[in-house]
Tab-separated table of C-alpha atoms in Angstrom:
chain	number	residue	atom	x	y	z
D	41	MET	CA	0.057	-0.421	0.093
D	42	LYS	CA	1.651	2.931	-1.064
D	43	ILE	CA	-0.176	6.294	0.139
D	44	ALA	CA	0.882	10.481	-0.440
D	45	ILE	CA	-0.222	13.063	1.686
D	46	SER	CA	-1.070	16.774	0.489
D	47	GLY	CA	-2.678	19.832	0.666
D	48	LYS	CA	-2.249	23.436	1.058
D	49	GLY	CA	0.541	24.372	3.896
D	50	GLY	CA	-0.378	24.296	7.266
D	51	ALA	CA	-3.338	22.244	6.254
D	52	GLY	CA	-1.758	19.756	8.884
D	53	LYS	CA	-0.043	17.348	6.037
D	54	THR	CA	2.706	16.276	8.166
D	55	THR	CA	0.704	15.317	11.690
D	56	PHE	CA	-1.519	13.421	10.235
D	57	ALA	CA	0.939	11.546	8.079
D	58	ALA	CA	2.630	11.051	11.287
D	59	ASN	CA	-0.441	9.751	12.806
D	60	LEU	CA	-1.032	7.714	9.989
D	61	ALA	CA	2.478	5.578	10.605
D	62	ARG	CA	1.957	5.744	14.327
D	63	TRP	CA	-1.443	4.069	14.060
D	64	LEU	CA	-0.070	1.143	11.078
D	65	ALA	CA	2.721	0.401	13.205
D	66	ASN	CA	0.684	-0.110	16.410
D	67	LYS	CA	-0.998	-2.667	14.119
D	68	GLY	CA	2.241	-4.409	13.151
D	69	VAL	CA	2.362	-2.664	9.794
D	70	THR	CA	5.896	-1.908	8.554
D	71	VAL	CA	5.836	1.249	7.595
D	72	LEU	CA	8.347	3.101	4.910
D	73	ALA	CA	7.746	6.847	5.889
D	74	VAL	CA	9.151	10.032	3.506
D	75	ASP	CA	9.813	12.929	3.886
D	76	ALA	CA	9.186	14.341	0.577
D	77	ASP	CA	9.376	18.272	1.335
D	78	PRO	CA	12.679	19.300	0.851
D	79	ASP	CA	11.356	21.374	4.468
D	80	ALA	CA	11.722	17.682	6.323
D	81	SER	CA	9.566	18.255	9.591
D	82	LEU	CA	8.131	14.235	9.773
D	83	GLY	CA	10.834	13.037	11.596
D	84	SER	CA	11.127	15.980	13.923
D	85	ILE	CA	7.234	15.074	14.578
D	86	LEU	CA	7.780	11.284	14.878
D	87	GLY	CA	9.875	12.374	17.605
D	88	ILE	CA	13.572	12.038	16.070
D	89	PRO	CA	15.987	13.635	17.232
D	90	GLU	CA	17.376	16.688	15.545
D	91	ALA	CA	20.822	15.227	16.055
D	92	GLU	CA	20.045	12.315	14.074
D	93	LEU	CA	18.077	13.405	11.685
D	94	ILE	CA	20.875	15.791	10.601
D	95	LYS	CA	22.908	12.932	10.104
D	96	LEU	CA	20.536	11.256	8.120
D	97	LYS	CA	21.503	10.212	4.222
D	98	ALA	CA	18.800	11.692	1.771
D	99	ILE	CA	18.187	8.705	-0.415
D	100	VAL	CA	18.405	10.976	-4.177
D	101	ASP	CA	22.272	9.528	-2.389
D	102	MET	CA	21.212	5.984	-2.892
D	103	LYS	CA	20.732	6.134	-6.732
D	104	GLU	CA	24.311	5.401	-7.996
D	105	LEU	CA	24.475	2.785	-5.148
D	106	ILE	CA	21.277	0.798	-6.408
D	107	GLU	CA	22.261	0.956	-9.553
D	108	GLU	CA	25.832	-0.484	-8.721
D	109	ARG	CA	24.110	-2.883	-7.010
D	110	MET	CA	21.398	-3.626	-9.525
D	111	GLY	CA	22.179	-2.857	-12.891
D	112	GLY	CA	19.881	-1.066	-12.928
D	113	SER	CA	18.671	1.009	-16.038
D	114	GLY	CA	18.034	4.165	-13.830
D	115	ALA	CA	14.717	3.486	-14.901
D	116	PHE	CA	13.788	0.638	-12.201
D	117	TYR	CA	14.830	-0.011	-8.782
D	118	PRO	CA	13.466	-3.823	-8.258
D	119	LEU	CA	14.037	-3.992	-4.199
D	120	ASN	CA	12.228	-5.305	-1.690
D	121	PRO	CA	13.590	-3.108	1.613
D	122	LYS	CA	12.907	-5.986	3.689
D	123	VAL	CA	15.994	-7.794	2.432
D	124	ASP	CA	18.205	-5.049	1.305
D	125	ASP	CA	20.797	-3.732	3.081
D	126	ILE	CA	20.718	-0.261	1.328
D	127	PHE	CA	18.413	0.998	3.455
D	128	ASP	CA	19.445	0.545	6.372
D	129	ASP	CA	22.073	3.159	6.138
D	130	TYR	CA	18.976	5.743	4.694
D	131	SER	CA	16.860	5.651	6.685
D	132	ILE	CA	15.946	5.926	10.706
D	133	SER	CA	14.103	3.712	12.769
D	134	VAL	CA	11.465	4.510	15.699
D	135	GLY	CA	9.757	1.298	16.103
D	136	LYS	CA	7.871	-0.680	12.970
D	137	ILE	CA	8.472	3.154	11.699
D	138	ARG	CA	11.497	3.625	9.408
D	139	LEU	CA	12.027	7.368	8.188
D	140	PHE	CA	13.524	8.397	4.822
D	141	GLN	CA	14.439	11.868	3.274
D	142	MET	CA	14.346	12.617	0.230
D	143	GLY	CA	16.884	15.626	0.261
D	144	ASN	CA	19.030	17.390	2.215
D	145	ILE	CA	18.907	21.747	2.825
D	146	LYS	CA	20.977	22.336	-0.715
D	147	GLY	CA	22.486	26.222	-0.724
D	148	GLY	CA	20.908	29.244	-1.682
D	149	GLY	CA	20.715	29.862	-5.084
D	150	THR	CA	22.385	26.170	-6.332
D	151	SER	CA	19.507	23.948	-7.229
D	152	CYS	CA	16.087	22.820	-7.581
D	153	TYR	CA	14.178	19.421	-6.224
D	154	CYS	CA	13.798	18.638	-9.504
D	155	LYS	CA	16.567	15.221	-9.634
D	156	GLU	CA	15.248	14.069	-6.322
D	157	ASN	CA	11.924	13.958	-6.909
D	158	SER	CA	12.392	12.211	-9.941
D	159	PHE	CA	14.253	9.672	-8.424
D	160	LEU	CA	11.553	9.698	-5.709
D	161	HIS	CA	9.329	8.802	-8.262
D	162	ALA	CA	11.246	5.884	-9.614
D	163	LEU	CA	11.396	4.510	-6.469
D	164	VAL	CA	8.022	4.384	-5.219
D	165	ASN	CA	6.905	2.923	-8.297
D	166	SER	CA	9.862	0.015	-8.256
D	167	LEU	CA	9.522	-1.080	-4.796
D	168	ILE	CA	8.181	-4.294	-4.446
D	169	LEU	CA	6.543	-4.132	-0.935
D	170	ASP	CA	5.121	-7.160	1.511
D	171	LYS	CA	1.733	-7.303	1.652
D	172	GLU	CA	0.962	-5.610	4.172
D	173	ASP	CA	4.123	-3.177	4.672
D	174	THR	CA	3.002	0.243	3.432
D	175	VAL	CA	4.901	3.499	1.998
D	176	ILE	CA	3.497	6.736	3.406
D	177	LEU	CA	4.785	10.219	1.285
D	178	ASP	CA	4.471	13.210	3.032
D	179	MET	CA	4.538	16.039	0.197
D	180	GLY	CA	5.381	19.697	0.416
D	181	ALA	CA	2.865	22.324	0.598
D	182	GLY	CA	1.303	22.876	-2.467
D	183	ILE	CA	0.808	20.901	-6.392
D	184	GLU	CA	4.217	21.455	-7.498
D	185	GLN	CA	5.385	17.966	-6.659
D	186	LEU	CA	1.675	17.177	-8.209
D	187	THR	CA	2.849	18.737	-11.463
D	188	ARG	CA	6.401	17.163	-11.444
D	189	GLY	CA	4.237	13.560	-10.948
D	190	THR	CA	6.404	12.713	-7.703
D	191	ALA	CA	3.299	10.950	-6.460
D	192	GLN	CA	2.665	8.699	-9.476
D	193	GLY	CA	2.391	5.372	-8.727
D	194	VAL	CA	1.050	5.867	-5.224
D	195	ASP	CA	-2.428	3.955	-4.765
D	196	ALA	CA	-4.500	6.750	-2.655
D	197	LEU	CA	-3.603	10.430	-2.287
D	198	ILE	CA	-5.001	11.732	0.619
D	199	ILE	CA	-5.485	15.698	0.628
D	200	VAL	CA	-5.928	17.433	3.575
D	201	THR	CA	-7.484	20.529	3.609
D	202	GLU	CA	-8.907	23.344	6.083
D	203	PRO	CA	-12.580	25.035	6.105
D	204	SER	CA	-11.213	27.911	3.803
D	205	LYS	CA	-11.487	29.059	0.220
D	206	VAL	CA	-8.541	29.203	-0.260
D	207	SER	CA	-7.600	25.574	1.264
D	208	VAL	CA	-10.475	24.404	-0.510
D	209	LYS	CA	-9.341	26.057	-4.134
D	210	THR	CA	-5.972	24.215	-3.359
D	211	THR	CA	-7.628	20.941	-2.842
D	212	ALA	CA	-9.493	21.175	-5.533
D	213	ILE	CA	-6.726	21.558	-8.318
D	214	ILE	CA	-4.809	19.022	-6.072
D	215	LYS	CA	-7.436	16.590	-6.753
D	216	ARG	CA	-7.387	17.321	-10.187
D	217	LEU	CA	-3.908	16.690	-10.778
D	218	GLY	CA	-4.454	13.260	-8.672
D	219	PHE	CA	-6.856	12.154	-11.049
D	220	GLU	CA	-4.446	13.640	-14.321
D	221	LEU	CA	-1.758	11.607	-12.906
D	222	GLY	CA	-4.069	8.220	-12.622
D	223	ILE	CA	-3.894	8.010	-8.738
D	224	PRO	CA	-7.049	5.087	-8.104
D	225	LYS	CA	-8.147	6.800	-4.682
D	226	VAL	CA	-8.295	10.845	-4.219
D	227	LEU	CA	-9.812	11.248	-0.794
D	228	VAL	CA	-10.233	14.581	1.162
D	229	VAL	CA	-10.031	14.786	5.469
D	230	GLY	CA	-11.245	18.046	6.823
D	231	ASN	CA	-9.441	19.831	9.412
D	232	LYS	CA	-9.099	22.544	11.999
D	233	VAL	CA	-12.442	23.095	12.179
D	234	ARG	CA	-13.637	25.702	14.919
D	235	LYS	CA	-17.623	26.430	13.816
D	236	ASN	CA	-20.598	24.677	13.199
D	237	GLU	CA	-20.963	26.463	9.170
D	238	ASP	CA	-16.914	25.775	8.872
D	239	GLU	CA	-18.449	21.601	8.628
D	240	GLY	CA	-21.255	22.600	6.033
D	241	PHE	CA	-18.602	24.959	4.279
D	242	LEU	CA	-16.598	21.722	3.906
D	243	ARG	CA	-19.328	19.650	3.087
D	244	ASN	CA	-20.664	21.797	0.329
D	245	HIS	CA	-17.732	21.551	-1.333
D	246	PHE	CA	-16.824	17.724	-1.073
D	247	SER	CA	-19.476	14.681	-1.986
D	248	SER	CA	-19.305	12.681	1.347
D	249	GLU	CA	-17.553	9.932	-0.566
D	250	GLU	CA	-14.784	11.674	-1.324
D	251	LEU	CA	-14.695	13.137	2.228
D	252	ILE	CA	-13.531	10.592	4.512
D	253	ASP	CA	-13.997	13.207	7.690
D	254	ILE	CA	-13.667	16.293	9.062
D	255	LEU	CA	-11.357	16.452	12.620
D	256	PRO	CA	-11.701	19.912	15.001
D	257	PHE	CA	-9.591	22.306	15.211
D	258	SER	CA	-7.059	20.836	18.246
D	259	GLU	CA	-4.840	22.534	20.434
D	260	GLU	CA	-3.176	18.643	20.626
D	261	LEU	CA	-2.490	18.302	17.094
D	262	LEU	CA	-1.380	21.588	16.874
D	263	ASP	CA	1.424	21.276	19.470
D	264	MET	CA	2.661	18.159	17.492
D	265	SER	CA	2.023	19.736	14.055
D	266	GLY	CA	4.870	22.842	15.946
D	267	ASN	CA	6.685	19.403	17.491
D	268	THR	CA	6.274	21.076	21.159
D	269	GLY	CA	3.589	18.735	21.872
D	270	SER	CA	3.364	15.295	22.161
D	271	GLN	CA	4.962	12.367	20.158
D	272	GLU	CA	2.742	9.831	20.534
D	273	LEU	CA	-1.249	8.995	18.433
D	274	PRO	CA	-3.738	11.011	20.261
D	275	GLN	CA	-6.286	9.244	22.331
D	276	GLY	CA	-9.692	9.750	23.923
D	277	SER	CA	-11.553	11.037	21.277
D	278	LEU	CA	-9.189	12.433	18.762
D	279	GLY	CA	-7.437	9.354	19.315
D	280	ILE	CA	-10.880	7.459	18.048
D	281	GLN	CA	-11.812	9.600	15.510
D	282	LEU	CA	-8.464	9.196	14.010
D	283	ALA	CA	-8.381	5.637	13.909
D	284	ASN	CA	-11.680	5.620	12.252
D	285	ILE	CA	-10.454	7.236	9.326
D	286	TYR	CA	-7.226	5.836	9.197
D	287	GLN	CA	-9.485	2.490	9.021
D	288	GLU	CA	-11.712	3.851	6.347
D	289	ILE	CA	-8.531	4.864	4.029
D	290	VAL	CA	-6.907	1.261	4.404
D	291	ARG	CA	-10.437	0.027	3.510
D	292	ARG	CA	-10.801	1.644	0.472
D	293	VAL	CA	-7.233	1.560	-0.504
D	294	LYS	CA	-7.344	-2.274	-0.590
R	98	MET	CA	12.267	48.685	-3.116
R	99	LYS	CA	12.205	44.771	-3.490
R	100	ILE	CA	10.560	43.028	-0.439
R	101	ALA	CA	10.329	39.069	-0.685
R	102	ILE	CA	7.902	37.770	2.138
R	103	SER	CA	8.843	33.754	2.863
R	104	GLY	CA	8.257	30.984	5.510
R	105	LYS	CA	6.708	27.788	6.713
R	106	GLY	CA	3.583	26.609	5.134
R	107	GLY	CA	0.931	28.083	7.068
R	108	ALA	CA	2.729	30.227	8.828
R	109	GLY	CA	0.693	33.588	7.416
R	110	LYS	CA	3.337	34.718	4.504
R	111	THR	CA	0.259	35.538	1.968
R	112	THR	CA	-1.735	37.342	4.463
R	113	PHE	CA	1.010	39.362	5.952
R	114	ALA	CA	2.133	40.061	2.133
R	115	ALA	CA	-1.432	40.924	0.955
R	116	ASN	CA	-1.771	43.970	3.572
R	117	LEU	CA	1.741	45.131	3.506
R	118	ALA	CA	0.903	46.029	-0.404
R	119	ARG	CA	-2.137	47.626	1.001
R	120	TRP	CA	-0.795	49.468	3.681
R	121	LEU	CA	1.474	50.674	0.747
R	122	ALA	CA	-1.109	51.657	-1.963
R	123	ASN	CA	-2.866	53.831	1.148
R	124	LYS	CA	0.384	55.626	1.807
R	125	GLY	CA	0.320	56.258	-1.888
R	126	VAL	CA	3.027	53.854	-3.374
R	127	THR	CA	2.793	51.876	-6.400
R	128	VAL	CA	3.125	48.060	-5.930
R	129	LEU	CA	3.753	45.488	-8.035
R	130	ALA	CA	2.868	42.054	-6.124
R	131	VAL	CA	3.444	39.087	-7.312
R	132	ASP	CA	2.541	35.808	-6.150
R	133	ALA	CA	5.073	33.777	-6.785
R	134	ASP	CA	3.658	30.654	-5.447
R	135	PRO	CA	1.554	28.008	-8.372
R	136	ASP	CA	-0.683	27.274	-5.461
R	137	ALA	CA	-1.563	30.980	-5.984
R	138	SER	CA	-3.845	32.781	-3.203
R	139	LEU	CA	-2.509	36.035	-3.293
R	140	GLY	CA	-4.836	37.463	-5.917
R	141	SER	CA	-7.765	35.921	-3.940
R	142	ILE	CA	-6.872	37.404	-0.379
R	143	LEU	CA	-6.641	41.146	-2.464
R	144	GLY	CA	-10.214	40.549	-3.407
R	145	ILE	CA	-9.883	39.648	-6.966
R	146	PRO	CA	-12.371	37.283	-8.049
R	147	GLU	CA	-11.845	34.112	-9.536
R	148	ALA	CA	-13.530	34.879	-12.811
R	149	GLU	CA	-10.784	37.528	-13.529
R	150	LEU	CA	-7.996	35.586	-11.917
R	151	ILE	CA	-8.725	32.184	-13.994
R	152	LYS	CA	-7.959	34.899	-17.337
R	153	LEU	CA	-4.585	36.381	-15.401
R	154	LYS	CA	-1.498	35.539	-18.239
R	155	ALA	CA	1.056	34.160	-16.265
R	156	ILE	CA	4.251	36.251	-16.218
R	157	VAL	CA	6.416	33.490	-17.591
R	158	ASP	CA	4.192	34.069	-20.892
R	159	MET	CA	6.098	37.484	-21.320
R	160	LYS	CA	9.858	36.063	-21.814
R	161	GLU	CA	9.414	36.168	-25.610
R	162	LEU	CA	7.669	39.258	-25.658
R	163	ILE	CA	9.782	41.280	-23.613
R	164	GLU	CA	13.078	39.326	-25.888
R	165	GLU	CA	11.576	40.305	-29.302
R	166	ARG	CA	10.569	43.936	-28.057
R	167	MET	CA	14.187	44.970	-26.352
R	168	GLY	CA	16.152	42.775	-28.789
R	169	GLY	CA	16.901	40.947	-24.804
R	170	SER	CA	19.463	38.936	-24.666
R	171	GLY	CA	17.250	36.889	-22.041
R	172	ALA	CA	19.582	38.024	-19.085
R	173	PHE	CA	18.418	41.535	-18.738
R	174	TYR	CA	14.706	43.101	-18.710
R	175	PRO	CA	15.677	46.609	-18.866
R	176	LEU	CA	11.803	47.623	-18.094
R	177	ASN	CA	9.957	50.097	-16.664
R	178	PRO	CA	6.627	49.055	-15.733
R	179	LYS	CA	5.254	52.504	-15.469
R	180	VAL	CA	5.265	53.177	-18.783
R	181	ASP	CA	5.358	49.751	-20.817
R	182	ASP	CA	2.000	48.565	-22.026
R	183	ILE	CA	3.506	44.839	-21.704
R	184	PHE	CA	2.380	44.875	-18.336
R	185	ASP	CA	-1.086	45.630	-18.330
R	186	ASP	CA	-1.782	42.290	-20.040
R	187	TYR	CA	0.110	40.685	-17.470
R	188	SER	CA	-1.519	42.060	-14.636
R	189	ILE	CA	-5.109	42.956	-12.743
R	190	SER	CA	-4.465	46.615	-10.714
R	191	VAL	CA	-6.853	46.964	-7.420
R	192	GLY	CA	-5.965	50.710	-6.449
R	193	LYS	CA	-2.407	50.841	-6.943
R	194	ILE	CA	-1.595	47.053	-6.438
R	195	ARG	CA	-0.971	45.620	-9.613
R	196	LEU	CA	-1.030	41.582	-9.197
R	197	PHE	CA	1.380	39.478	-11.401
R	198	GLN	CA	1.157	35.662	-11.039
R	199	MET	CA	4.556	33.865	-11.611
R	200	GLY	CA	2.700	30.006	-13.228
R	201	ASN	CA	-0.624	28.753	-14.436
R	202	ILE	CA	-1.287	25.189	-13.327
R	203	LYS	CA	-0.139	22.772	-15.145
R	204	GLY	CA	-1.179	19.411	-15.677
R	205	GLY	CA	-0.519	16.465	-13.384
R	206	GLY	CA	2.953	14.786	-13.754
R	207	THR	CA	3.960	17.317	-16.702
R	208	SER	CA	6.552	19.491	-15.338
R	209	CYS	CA	8.014	21.760	-12.732
R	210	TYR	CA	8.118	25.590	-12.199
R	211	CYS	CA	12.039	25.325	-12.535
R	212	LYS	CA	11.585	27.693	-15.799
R	213	GLU	CA	8.706	30.285	-14.382
R	214	ASN	CA	11.354	30.856	-11.401
R	215	SER	CA	14.228	31.314	-13.423
R	216	PHE	CA	12.039	34.281	-15.250
R	217	LEU	CA	10.843	35.307	-12.206
R	218	HIS	CA	14.093	35.818	-11.088
R	219	ALA	CA	15.215	37.464	-14.056
R	220	LEU	CA	12.604	40.001	-14.412
R	221	VAL	CA	13.269	41.000	-10.464
R	222	ASN	CA	16.656	41.577	-10.994
R	223	SER	CA	16.395	43.784	-13.656
R	224	LEU	CA	13.396	45.910	-13.254
R	225	ILE	CA	13.399	48.991	-12.856
R	226	LEU	CA	11.664	50.800	-10.574
R	227	ASP	CA	10.809	54.715	-9.424
R	228	LYS	CA	11.767	56.096	-6.381
R	229	GLU	CA	9.066	55.216	-4.388
R	230	ASP	CA	7.686	52.133	-6.052
R	231	THR	CA	8.027	48.299	-4.584
R	232	VAL	CA	8.133	44.975	-5.625
R	233	ILE	CA	6.379	42.147	-3.198
R	234	LEU	CA	7.054	38.677	-3.875
R	235	ASP	CA	5.089	36.541	-2.565
R	236	MET	CA	7.348	33.279	-2.162
R	237	GLY	CA	5.590	29.779	-2.133
R	238	ALA	CA	6.075	27.620	1.199
R	239	GLY	CA	9.036	25.998	2.183
R	240	ILE	CA	12.985	26.563	0.978
R	241	GLU	CA	12.952	25.473	-2.568
R	242	GLN	CA	12.367	28.868	-4.399
R	243	LEU	CA	15.181	29.985	-1.778
R	244	THR	CA	17.723	27.294	-2.965
R	245	ARG	CA	16.777	27.743	-6.537
R	246	GLY	CA	17.635	31.773	-5.948
R	247	THR	CA	14.167	32.774	-7.357
R	248	ALA	CA	14.187	35.966	-4.385
R	249	GLN	CA	17.781	36.535	-5.525
R	250	GLY	CA	18.178	40.580	-6.083
R	251	VAL	CA	15.601	41.666	-3.368
R	252	ASP	CA	16.314	44.024	-0.489
R	253	ALA	CA	14.526	42.444	2.166
R	254	LEU	CA	13.594	38.914	3.219
R	255	ILE	CA	10.932	38.672	5.075
R	256	ILE	CA	10.246	35.209	7.466
R	257	VAL	CA	7.050	34.974	8.687
R	258	THR	CA	7.277	32.196	11.936
R	259	GLU	CA	4.867	30.647	13.776
R	260	PRO	CA	5.852	30.320	17.381
R	261	SER	CA	6.619	26.038	16.993
R	262	LYS	CA	9.758	24.406	16.720
R	263	VAL	CA	8.930	23.347	13.102
R	264	SER	CA	8.250	26.958	12.169
R	265	VAL	CA	11.344	28.188	13.500
R	266	LYS	CA	13.390	25.407	12.259
R	267	THR	CA	12.399	26.165	8.689
R	268	THR	CA	13.278	30.013	9.826
R	269	ALA	CA	16.506	29.063	10.730
R	270	ILE	CA	16.945	27.491	7.340
R	271	ILE	CA	15.390	30.410	5.019
R	272	LYS	CA	17.322	33.241	7.137
R	273	ARG	CA	20.588	31.228	5.906
R	274	LEU	CA	19.599	30.722	2.435
R	275	GLY	CA	18.776	34.519	2.384
R	276	PHE	CA	22.466	35.146	3.962
R	277	GLU	CA	24.091	33.156	0.934
R	278	LEU	CA	21.530	34.531	-1.598
R	279	GLY	CA	23.622	37.737	-0.269
R	280	ILE	CA	19.845	39.927	0.271
R	281	PRO	CA	21.061	42.684	2.703
R	282	LYS	CA	18.280	42.583	5.181
R	283	VAL	CA	16.719	38.952	6.062
R	284	LEU	CA	14.196	39.949	9.077
R	285	VAL	CA	11.753	38.128	10.902
R	286	VAL	CA	7.897	38.616	11.760
R	287	GLY	CA	6.695	36.335	14.737
R	288	ASN	CA	2.884	35.139	14.128
R	289	LYS	CA	0.063	34.022	15.790
R	290	VAL	CA	1.197	33.444	19.063
R	291	ARG	CA	-1.824	32.408	21.836
R	292	LYS	CA	0.143	32.400	25.015
R	293	ASN	CA	2.966	33.959	26.799
R	294	GLU	CA	5.073	31.682	26.801
R	295	ASP	CA	4.991	31.466	22.806
R	296	GLU	CA	6.233	34.798	22.873
R	297	GLY	CA	9.297	34.332	25.074
R	298	PHE	CA	9.926	31.406	22.822
R	299	LEU	CA	9.914	33.160	19.715
R	300	ARG	CA	12.185	35.754	21.462
R	301	ASN	CA	14.630	32.923	22.897
R	302	HIS	CA	15.359	31.995	19.004
R	303	PHE	CA	15.667	35.461	17.375
R	304	SER	CA	17.894	38.361	18.096
R	305	SER	CA	15.457	41.724	18.985
R	306	GLU	CA	17.406	42.994	15.755
R	307	GLU	CA	16.136	40.833	13.549
R	308	LEU	CA	13.036	39.864	15.395
R	309	ILE	CA	10.498	43.217	14.070
R	310	ASP	CA	7.660	42.230	16.281
R	311	ILE	CA	5.447	39.846	16.919
R	312	LEU	CA	1.651	39.183	15.817
R	313	PRO	CA	-1.151	37.832	18.774
R	314	PHE	CA	-3.076	34.939	16.822
R	315	SER	CA	-5.983	36.717	15.200
R	316	GLU	CA	-9.494	35.546	14.408
R	317	GLU	CA	-9.525	38.507	11.818
R	318	LEU	CA	-5.908	37.189	10.011
R	319	LEU	CA	-7.266	33.622	9.699
R	320	ASP	CA	-10.092	33.991	7.890
R	321	MET	CA	-8.709	36.830	5.881
R	322	SER	CA	-5.957	33.855	5.221
R	323	GLY	CA	-8.883	31.589	4.359
R	324	ASN	CA	-10.307	34.059	2.395
R	325	THR	CA	-13.704	33.701	4.222
R	326	GLY	CA	-13.199	37.362	5.937
R	327	SER	CA	-12.340	40.667	5.179
R	328	GLN	CA	-10.278	42.257	2.454
R	329	GLU	CA	-9.341	45.553	3.576
R	330	LEU	CA	-6.441	46.303	5.979
R	331	PRO	CA	-7.298	45.466	9.770
R	332	GLN	CA	-8.823	48.693	11.754
R	333	GLY	CA	-7.896	48.804	15.788
R	334	SER	CA	-4.743	48.120	17.585
R	335	LEU	CA	-3.731	44.642	15.138
R	336	GLY	CA	-4.069	47.391	12.377
R	337	ILE	CA	-1.893	49.988	14.323
R	338	GLN	CA	0.560	47.100	14.654
R	339	LEU	CA	0.733	45.805	11.323
R	340	ALA	CA	1.683	49.427	10.523
R	341	ASN	CA	4.438	50.078	13.236
R	342	ILE	CA	5.696	46.423	11.052
R	343	TYR	CA	5.662	47.851	7.842
R	344	GLN	CA	7.048	51.082	8.433
R	345	GLU	CA	9.636	49.296	9.930
R	346	ILE	CA	10.280	47.329	7.594
R	347	VAL	CA	10.452	50.321	5.018
R	348	ARG	CA	12.976	51.712	7.458
R	349	ARG	CA	15.308	49.267	7.636
R	350	VAL	CA	15.165	48.198	3.800
R	351	LYS	CA	15.938	52.058	3.461
């Protein structure tokens, strides 16, 4: 199962992705969590110390190594992550979650991240997973990774949206791009809903089929997103709601 | 005066940029407001109807036209926007604010926005402005436009940050990239502060010289950012604080 998480900046993508990874890991699933945003924060939110994250090699640097080892053409990387030792050097594990970062920080004015996106696309498409393994791609804010096609080849694209005209407009564009990429399931999750009319606003913009659920504004999730809060899956009613959303995503993808 | 606004997704860049444009326009300054985010929202927040925004041509499409007209080498575009009619076709005016968009939405998997960023960089660097004219670049979320060098050549880079570890980390990276690009002034504005400790957190991370001011969390700004609220410069104490921040930015840049 390969799932990409996208949305406008600030909608709550990374926190949603981190909690999905935790929920799957708690079920015994091996999760390959890929931070596809050059402005990386998934590792921090998963609770990995900065000192370790700084040392983490970017997966784009695996390219030559893999091609050498596999005699690859550059178009396919037929790896099984479970058996391949290369992956160990390019990831940090937290329980059953294995974190990868697409690229490292470059210098000012030196380069785009096209090469990184292109390799990530090739890698995601050629990964051979065990039945229960899951890849989660936490995408950068906005639309460029969709116009680049980085997420092409995933089984589902989950778009996290706030109840605002601006966020909903971005979500509509990402949805269209997802369909253009041929992603089988494009689903929406509402987030940071504060008022009754916010919920109505979201229900007016998305069909009940595509809108999986709507999460309330939560100080707990806000603190988690800023890495000033908990590093555990939320408990209580919020935890139950998240679990139901994640269960529904898995059900739809299968 | 050329000012770029950057920061992590959701920090409040576009709302800050829109209000800066309004404040300058109220003072009689001509503002060229450039939405440099392919996931454009500056136009909406400035109050321009969707129907007009959809028809707006992207500035990247001016490239050939300008080169033809000016016999340009591709490296310099020595235009004076006040006298050049080409600009009229590629902008929408709201009073003294003239909005440009870097690029249009592309298809899924078709392309990156490297060409658009490269042209915008060339354009910003070669624009000859009248003394009081101001260019505001509303950058995309994250760091890639800095590693691409799109903002190189501006007089100031303003980084909007929330009081979270994640946002402050991104701000530190953008600051470094700004210095590497040789931008003369790199300044920080705190935003969405909810608790007393949030303010302390920001003051601990940035010097009093670089941190211009700290804005409280505001429902008014939140609604404006989602394009569900006012399209006017805020009044009252928030309006006064914003005006002081903008005044201070102008003072530092001059």
